[in-house]
């Protein structure tokens, strides 16, 4: 066991513990804008679907029910503009984090193989490479990477933590480069429905991929759009030549979404109204927090999409974390996402209206 755990970095969130204690001591209580976990209710139609499927004594399938696959393919075509998507182009997963952490291993990567991800990125991309004992590296422009031995290229648009969105033209160029060099491109698009000042585009769009899914896979989650982080509901869409073997591996590993969750996902993907309502909540909180942070002396960079504001006061991120913790506000230090974030903090929009109002007053 230690041989595996020794490959991993220190769990970053543990470093926030003393700052969380400081923020929690505020007379009016903590405003936790750090992790980015949803706080709003699960939409009623999704709860009802879950309850209706509660009597599920048998094993679910890893590939999901035909109805679930219909829901995913329908959503991918309707929302992302993808074409000719079949059941073989989709695969349910048990939340997106497990997929990110275990994909290099499930792809058979190991020593001598390379995994690349953005310079500022979700830490689990690195964790996945470490678990597989593959080499890992960061990039500013993936088309400038040495393709030799590069087996997995992660994209993330909209970005966590920066909220940056890759344009359709840039995505098209990156997809063409990856195909030309035989590099599997996996695009983490979990925040795609939360564009504010830009309209995020999927690699599944025909304008990006030329009508072919060869060598590309996109990752989607219902955690943020539908407040289903507690359900562990996500899916992949893309190249059947990649998803087919992954399905077989995941069958052997028993990596299956629960039957009630599958029913909930069908309901969630079939309804756009609750997504609009949740977007409006986040848009309001974003406007209030952004104005308060700027007035307080912060500069906001990127942040044109996703659930975060990428903010700096031109100082060490830990000094900023401490400054805000003393005001009862907890945020994530930017260096959690790479050394390039050393002077930034990530401020989540995932707090109730009441807690956001409290943060605004304190700022």
CSV table of N, CA and C in Angstrom, one decimal, residues 118-237:
chain,number,residue,atom,x,y,z
A,118,UNK,N,-2.8,21.2,-18.7
A,118,UNK,CA,-2.5,22.7,-18.7
A,118,UNK,C,-1.6,23.1,-17.5
A,119,UNK,N,-0.8,24.2,-17.6
A,119,UNK,CA,0.1,24.6,-16.6
A,119,UNK,C,-0.7,24.9,-15.3
A,120,UNK,N,-1.9,25.5,-15.4
A,120,UNK,CA,-2.8,25.7,-14.3
A,120,UNK,C,-3.9,24.7,-14.4
A,121,UNK,N,-4.0,23.8,-13.5
A,121,UNK,CA,-5.0,22.7,-13.7
A,121,UNK,C,-5.4,22.0,-12.5
A,122,UNK,N,-6.5,21.3,-12.6
A,122,UNK,CA,-7.1,20.4,-11.6
A,122,UNK,C,-6.0,19.4,-11.2
A,123,UNK,N,-5.6,19.3,-9.9
A,123,UNK,CA,-4.5,18.5,-9.5
A,123,UNK,C,-4.6,17.0,-9.8
A,124,UNK,N,-5.8,16.5,-10.0
A,124,UNK,CA,-6.0,15.1,-10.3
A,124,UNK,C,-5.5,14.6,-11.6
A,125,UNK,N,-5.2,15.5,-12.6
A,125,UNK,CA,-4.5,15.1,-13.8
A,125,UNK,C,-3.2,14.5,-13.4
A,126,UNK,N,-2.4,15.2,-12.6
A,126,UNK,CA,-1.1,14.8,-12.1
A,126,UNK,C,-1.2,13.5,-11.3
A,127,UNK,N,-2.2,13.4,-10.5
A,127,UNK,CA,-2.4,12.2,-9.6
A,127,UNK,C,-2.6,11.0,-10.5
A,128,UNK,N,-3.4,11.1,-11.6
A,128,UNK,CA,-3.7,10.0,-12.5
A,128,UNK,C,-2.4,9.5,-13.1
A,129,UNK,N,-1.5,10.4,-13.5
A,129,UNK,CA,-0.3,10.0,-14.1
A,129,UNK,C,0.6,9.3,-13.1
A,130,UNK,N,0.7,9.9,-11.9
A,130,UNK,CA,1.5,9.3,-10.8
A,130,UNK,C,1.0,7.9,-10.5
A,131,UNK,N,-0.3,7.7,-10.4
A,131,UNK,CA,-0.8,6.3,-10.1
A,131,UNK,C,-0.4,5.3,-11.1
A,132,UNK,N,-0.3,5.7,-12.4
A,132,UNK,CA,0.1,4.8,-13.5
A,132,UNK,C,1.6,4.8,-13.6
A,133,UNK,N,2.3,5.6,-12.8
A,133,UNK,CA,3.8,5.6,-12.9
A,133,UNK,C,4.3,6.2,-14.3
A,134,UNK,N,3.4,6.9,-14.9
A,134,UNK,CA,3.8,7.6,-16.2
A,134,UNK,C,4.4,9.0,-15.9
A,135,UNK,N,5.1,9.5,-16.8
A,135,UNK,CA,5.7,10.8,-16.7
A,135,UNK,C,4.6,11.8,-16.9
A,136,UNK,N,4.7,13.0,-16.4
A,136,UNK,CA,3.7,14.1,-16.6
A,136,UNK,C,4.4,15.4,-16.7
A,137,UNK,N,3.7,16.3,-17.5
A,137,UNK,CA,4.3,17.6,-17.7
A,137,UNK,C,3.1,18.6,-18.0
A,138,UNK,N,3.4,19.9,-17.9
A,138,UNK,CA,2.4,20.9,-18.1
A,138,UNK,C,2.7,21.6,-19.4
A,139,UNK,N,1.8,22.3,-19.9
A,139,UNK,CA,2.0,23.1,-21.2
A,139,UNK,C,1.2,24.4,-21.1
A,140,UNK,N,1.6,25.3,-22.0
A,140,UNK,CA,0.9,26.6,-22.3
A,140,UNK,C,0.1,26.4,-23.6
A,141,UNK,N,0.8,25.8,-24.6
A,141,UNK,CA,0.2,25.5,-25.9
A,141,UNK,C,0.6,24.0,-26.1
A,142,UNK,N,-0.4,23.1,-26.1
A,142,UNK,CA,-0.1,21.7,-26.3
A,142,UNK,C,0.6,21.4,-27.7
A,143,UNK,N,0.3,22.2,-28.7
A,143,UNK,CA,0.9,21.9,-30.0
A,143,UNK,C,2.4,22.2,-30.0
A,144,UNK,N,3.0,22.7,-28.9
A,144,UNK,CA,4.4,22.9,-28.8
A,144,UNK,C,5.1,21.8,-28.0
A,145,UNK,N,4.3,20.8,-27.6
A,145,UNK,CA,4.9,19.7,-26.9
A,145,UNK,C,5.6,18.7,-27.8
A,146,UNK,N,6.6,18.0,-27.3
A,146,UNK,CA,7.2,16.9,-28.0
A,146,UNK,C,6.3,15.8,-28.1
A,147,UNK,N,5.8,15.3,-29.2
A,147,UNK,CA,4.8,14.2,-29.3
A,147,UNK,C,5.4,12.9,-29.0
A,148,UNK,N,6.7,12.7,-29.0
A,148,UNK,CA,7.3,11.4,-28.7
A,148,UNK,C,7.0,10.9,-27.3
A,149,UNK,N,6.3,9.8,-27.3
A,149,UNK,CA,6.0,9.1,-26.0
A,149,UNK,C,4.8,9.8,-25.3
A,150,UNK,N,4.2,10.8,-25.9
A,150,UNK,CA,3.0,11.5,-25.4
A,150,UNK,C,1.8,10.6,-25.7
A,151,UNK,N,1.2,10.1,-24.7
A,151,UNK,CA,0.1,9.1,-24.9
A,151,UNK,C,-1.3,9.7,-24.6
A,152,UNK,N,-1.3,10.7,-23.7
A,152,UNK,CA,-2.6,11.3,-23.2
A,152,UNK,C,-2.4,12.8,-23.0
A,153,UNK,N,-3.3,13.5,-23.8
A,153,UNK,CA,-3.3,15.0,-23.7
A,153,UNK,C,-4.6,15.4,-23.1
A,154,UNK,N,-4.5,16.1,-21.9
A,154,UNK,CA,-5.7,16.6,-21.3
A,154,UNK,C,-6.0,18.1,-21.7
A,155,UNK,N,-7.2,18.3,-22.1
A,155,UNK,CA,-7.7,19.7,-22.3
A,155,UNK,C,-8.7,20.0,-21.2
A,156,UNK,N,-8.9,21.3,-20.8
A,156,UNK,CA,-9.9,21.6,-19.8
A,156,UNK,C,-10.4,23.0,-20.2
A,157,UNK,N,-11.6,23.0,-20.8
A,157,UNK,CA,-12.2,24.3,-21.2
A,157,UNK,C,-13.7,24.1,-21.0
A,158,UNK,N,-14.3,25.0,-20.2
A,158,UNK,CA,-13.7,26.0,-19.3
A,158,UNK,C,-12.8,25.4,-18.3
A,159,UNK,N,-11.8,26.2,-18.0
A,159,UNK,CA,-10.7,25.8,-17.1
A,159,UNK,C,-11.1,25.8,-15.6
A,160,UNK,N,-10.7,24.8,-14.9
A,160,UNK,CA,-10.6,24.9,-13.4
A,160,UNK,C,-9.1,24.9,-13.1
A,161,UNK,N,-8.6,26.0,-12.6
A,161,UNK,CA,-9.3,27.0,-11.8
A,161,UNK,C,-9.6,28.4,-12.5
A,162,UNK,N,-9.1,28.6,-13.7
A,162,UNK,CA,-9.0,30.0,-14.1
A,162,UNK,C,-10.3,30.5,-14.8
A,163,UNK,N,-11.2,29.5,-15.2
A,163,UNK,CA,-12.4,29.9,-16.0
A,163,UNK,C,-12.1,30.3,-17.4
A,164,UNK,N,-10.9,30.0,-17.9
A,164,UNK,CA,-10.5,30.4,-19.3
A,164,UNK,C,-11.2,29.4,-20.3
A,165,UNK,N,-11.6,30.0,-21.4
A,165,UNK,CA,-12.3,29.2,-22.4
A,165,UNK,C,-11.4,29.1,-23.7
A,166,UNK,N,-11.3,27.9,-24.2
A,166,UNK,CA,-10.5,27.8,-25.5
A,166,UNK,C,-11.5,28.1,-26.7
A,167,UNK,N,-11.1,28.9,-27.6
A,167,UNK,CA,-11.9,29.2,-28.8
A,167,UNK,C,-12.1,28.0,-29.7
A,168,UNK,N,-13.1,28.1,-30.5
A,168,UNK,CA,-13.3,27.0,-31.5
A,168,UNK,C,-12.1,26.8,-32.4
A,169,UNK,N,-11.5,27.9,-32.8
A,169,UNK,CA,-10.4,27.8,-33.7
A,169,UNK,C,-9.2,27.2,-33.0
A,170,UNK,N,-9.0,27.5,-31.8
A,170,UNK,CA,-7.8,26.9,-31.0
A,170,UNK,C,-8.1,25.4,-30.8
A,171,UNK,N,-9.3,25.0,-30.4
A,171,UNK,CA,-9.7,23.6,-30.2
A,171,UNK,C,-9.4,22.8,-31.5
A,172,UNK,N,-9.9,23.4,-32.7
A,172,UNK,CA,-9.7,22.8,-34.0
A,172,UNK,C,-8.2,22.5,-34.2
A,173,UNK,N,-7.4,23.5,-34.0
A,173,UNK,CA,-6.0,23.3,-34.2
A,173,UNK,C,-5.3,22.2,-33.3
A,174,UNK,N,-5.8,22.2,-32.0
A,174,UNK,CA,-5.2,21.2,-31.1
A,174,UNK,C,-5.7,19.8,-31.5
A,175,UNK,N,-6.9,19.6,-31.9
A,175,UNK,CA,-7.4,18.3,-32.3
A,175,UNK,C,-6.7,17.8,-33.5
A,176,UNK,N,-6.4,18.7,-34.5
A,176,UNK,CA,-5.7,18.3,-35.7
A,176,UNK,C,-4.3,17.9,-35.3
A,177,UNK,N,-3.6,18.6,-34.4
A,177,UNK,CA,-2.3,18.3,-34.0
A,177,UNK,C,-2.2,17.0,-33.3
A,178,UNK,N,-3.1,16.7,-32.4
A,178,UNK,CA,-3.1,15.5,-31.6
A,178,UNK,C,-3.3,14.3,-32.6
A,179,UNK,N,-4.2,14.4,-33.5
A,179,UNK,CA,-4.5,13.3,-34.5
A,179,UNK,C,-3.2,13.1,-35.4
A,180,UNK,N,-2.6,14.2,-35.8
A,180,UNK,CA,-1.4,14.0,-36.7
A,180,UNK,C,-0.3,13.3,-36.0
A,181,UNK,N,-0.3,13.4,-34.6
A,181,UNK,CA,0.8,12.7,-33.9
A,181,UNK,C,0.3,11.5,-33.1
A,182,UNK,N,-0.9,11.0,-33.4
A,182,UNK,CA,-1.4,9.8,-32.7
A,182,UNK,C,-1.5,9.9,-31.2
A,183,UNK,N,-1.9,11.1,-30.7
A,183,UNK,CA,-2.0,11.4,-29.3
A,183,UNK,C,-3.5,11.4,-28.9
A,184,UNK,N,-3.9,10.6,-27.9
A,184,UNK,CA,-5.2,10.6,-27.4
A,184,UNK,C,-5.5,11.9,-26.7
A,185,UNK,N,-6.6,12.6,-27.2
A,185,UNK,CA,-7.0,13.9,-26.6
A,185,UNK,C,-8.3,13.6,-25.8
A,186,UNK,N,-8.2,14.0,-24.5
A,186,UNK,CA,-9.3,13.9,-23.6
A,186,UNK,C,-9.7,15.3,-23.1
A,187,UNK,N,-10.9,15.7,-23.4
A,187,UNK,CA,-11.3,17.1,-23.0
A,187,UNK,C,-12.2,17.1,-21.9
A,188,UNK,N,-11.8,17.7,-20.8
A,188,UNK,CA,-12.6,17.8,-19.5
A,188,UNK,C,-13.5,19.0,-19.7
A,189,UNK,N,-14.8,18.7,-19.9
A,189,UNK,CA,-15.7,19.8,-20.2
A,189,UNK,C,-16.8,19.9,-19.2
A,190,UNK,N,-16.4,19.7,-17.9
A,190,UNK,CA,-17.4,19.6,-16.8
A,190,UNK,C,-18.1,20.9,-16.6
A,191,UNK,N,-17.5,22.0,-17.0
A,191,UNK,CA,-18.1,23.3,-16.7
A,191,UNK,C,-18.7,24.0,-18.0
A,192,UNK,N,-18.9,23.2,-19.0
A,192,UNK,CA,-19.2,23.7,-20.3
A,192,UNK,C,-20.6,24.5,-20.3
A,193,UNK,N,-21.5,24.1,-19.5
A,193,UNK,CA,-22.8,24.8,-19.5
A,193,UNK,C,-22.8,26.1,-18.6
A,194,UNK,N,-21.6,26.5,-18.1
A,194,UNK,CA,-21.5,27.7,-17.3
A,194,UNK,C,-20.6,28.7,-17.9
A,195,UNK,N,-20.9,29.1,-19.1
A,195,UNK,CA,-20.2,30.2,-19.8
A,195,UNK,C,-20.9,31.5,-19.5
A,196,UNK,N,-20.1,32.6,-19.1
A,196,UNK,CA,-20.6,33.9,-18.8
A,196,UNK,C,-20.2,34.9,-19.9
A,197,UNK,N,-18.9,35.1,-20.1
A,197,UNK,CA,-18.5,36.1,-21.1
A,197,UNK,C,-17.9,35.4,-22.3
A,198,UNK,N,-18.1,34.1,-22.4
A,198,UNK,CA,-17.7,33.4,-23.6
A,198,UNK,C,-18.6,32.2,-23.7
A,199,UNK,N,-18.8,31.6,-24.9
A,199,UNK,CA,-19.6,30.5,-25.1
A,199,UNK,C,-18.7,29.3,-25.4
A,200,UNK,N,-18.6,28.4,-24.3
A,200,UNK,CA,-17.7,27.2,-24.5
A,200,UNK,C,-18.2,26.3,-25.6
A,201,UNK,N,-17.2,25.7,-26.3
A,201,UNK,CA,-17.5,24.7,-27.4
A,201,UNK,C,-16.8,23.4,-27.0
A,202,UNK,N,-17.5,22.3,-27.4
A,202,UNK,CA,-17.0,21.0,-27.1
A,202,UNK,C,-16.2,20.5,-28.3
A,203,UNK,N,-15.2,19.6,-27.9
A,203,UNK,CA,-14.4,19.0,-29.0
A,203,UNK,C,-15.3,18.0,-29.8
A,204,UNK,N,-16.5,17.8,-29.4
A,204,UNK,CA,-17.4,16.9,-30.1
A,204,UNK,C,-18.2,17.6,-31.2
A,205,UNK,N,-18.0,19.0,-31.2
A,205,UNK,CA,-18.7,19.7,-32.3
A,205,UNK,C,-18.1,19.5,-33.6
A,206,UNK,N,-18.8,19.3,-34.7
A,206,UNK,CA,-18.3,19.0,-36.0
A,206,UNK,C,-17.4,20.0,-36.5
A,207,UNK,N,-17.6,21.3,-36.2
A,207,UNK,CA,-16.7,22.4,-36.6
A,207,UNK,C,-15.3,22.2,-36.0
A,208,UNK,N,-15.2,21.5,-34.9
A,208,UNK,CA,-13.9,21.3,-34.2
A,208,UNK,C,-13.3,20.0,-34.7
A,209,UNK,N,-14.0,18.9,-34.8
A,209,UNK,CA,-13.5,17.6,-35.1
A,209,UNK,C,-13.7,17.1,-36.6
A,210,UNK,N,-14.3,18.0,-37.4
A,210,UNK,CA,-14.5,17.6,-38.8
A,210,UNK,C,-15.5,16.5,-39.0
A,211,UNK,N,-16.3,16.3,-38.0
A,211,UNK,CA,-17.3,15.2,-38.2
A,211,UNK,C,-16.8,13.8,-37.8
A,212,UNK,N,-15.6,13.7,-37.2
A,212,UNK,CA,-15.1,12.5,-36.8
A,212,UNK,C,-14.7,12.5,-35.3
A,213,UNK,N,-15.0,11.4,-34.6
A,213,UNK,CA,-14.6,11.3,-33.2
A,213,UNK,C,-13.3,10.6,-33.0
A,214,UNK,N,-12.6,10.3,-34.0
A,214,UNK,CA,-11.4,9.5,-33.9
A,214,UNK,C,-10.4,10.2,-33.0
A,215,UNK,N,-9.9,9.5,-32.0
A,215,UNK,CA,-8.8,10.0,-31.1
A,215,UNK,C,-9.3,11.1,-30.1
A,216,UNK,N,-10.6,11.3,-30.0
A,216,UNK,CA,-11.0,12.3,-29.0
A,216,UNK,C,-12.1,11.8,-28.1
A,217,UNK,N,-12.1,12.2,-26.8
A,217,UNK,CA,-13.1,11.8,-25.8
A,217,UNK,C,-13.4,13.1,-25.0
A,218,UNK,N,-14.6,13.3,-24.7
A,218,UNK,CA,-15.0,14.4,-23.8
A,218,UNK,C,-15.6,13.9,-22.5
A,219,UNK,N,-15.3,14.6,-21.4
A,219,UNK,CA,-15.8,14.2,-20.1
A,219,UNK,C,-16.8,15.2,-19.6
A,220,UNK,N,-18.0,14.7,-19.2
A,220,UNK,CA,-19.0,15.6,-18.7
A,220,UNK,C,-19.6,15.2,-17.4
A,221,UNK,N,-20.0,16.1,-16.6
A,221,UNK,CA,-20.4,15.9,-15.2
A,221,UNK,C,-21.8,16.6,-15.0
A,222,UNK,N,-22.6,16.0,-14.1
A,222,UNK,CA,-23.8,16.6,-13.7
A,222,UNK,C,-23.7,17.2,-12.3
A,223,UNK,N,-22.5,17.2,-11.7
A,223,UNK,CA,-22.3,17.7,-10.4
A,223,UNK,C,-22.7,19.2,-10.3
A,224,UNK,N,-22.2,20.0,-11.2
A,224,UNK,CA,-22.4,21.5,-11.1
A,224,UNK,C,-23.7,21.9,-11.8
A,225,UNK,N,-24.0,21.4,-13.0
A,225,UNK,CA,-25.1,21.9,-13.7
A,225,UNK,C,-26.5,21.5,-13.1
A,226,UNK,N,-26.5,20.4,-12.3
A,226,UNK,CA,-27.7,19.8,-11.8
A,226,UNK,C,-27.6,19.6,-10.3
A,227,UNK,N,-26.6,20.1,-9.6
A,227,UNK,CA,-26.4,20.0,-8.2
A,227,UNK,C,-26.3,18.5,-7.8
A,228,UNK,N,-25.6,17.7,-8.5
A,228,UNK,CA,-25.6,16.2,-8.3
A,228,UNK,C,-24.2,15.7,-7.9
A,229,UNK,N,-23.5,16.6,-7.2
A,229,UNK,CA,-22.1,16.1,-6.8
A,229,UNK,C,-22.3,14.9,-5.8
A,230,UNK,N,-23.3,14.9,-5.0
A,230,UNK,CA,-23.5,13.8,-4.1
A,230,UNK,C,-24.0,12.5,-4.8
A,231,UNK,N,-24.4,12.6,-6.0
A,231,UNK,CA,-24.9,11.4,-6.7
A,231,UNK,C,-23.8,10.7,-7.5
A,232,UNK,N,-22.6,11.3,-7.7
A,232,UNK,CA,-21.5,10.8,-8.5
A,232,UNK,C,-22.0,10.4,-9.9
A,233,UNK,N,-22.4,11.4,-10.7
A,233,UNK,CA,-23.0,11.1,-12.0
A,233,UNK,C,-22.2,11.9,-13.1
A,234,UNK,N,-21.7,11.1,-14.0
A,234,UNK,CA,-20.9,11.8,-15.1
A,234,UNK,C,-20.9,10.8,-16.3
A,235,UNK,N,-20.3,11.2,-17.4
A,235,UNK,CA,-20.2,10.3,-18.5
A,235,UNK,C,-19.1,10.8,-19.5
A,236,UNK,N,-18.7,9.8,-20.3
A,236,UNK,CA,-17.8,10.1,-21.4
A,236,UNK,C,-18.5,10.1,-22.7
A,237,UNK,N,-18.0,10.8,-23.7
A,237,UNK,CA,-18.5,10.7,-25.1
A,237,UNK,C,-17.4,10.9,-26.1
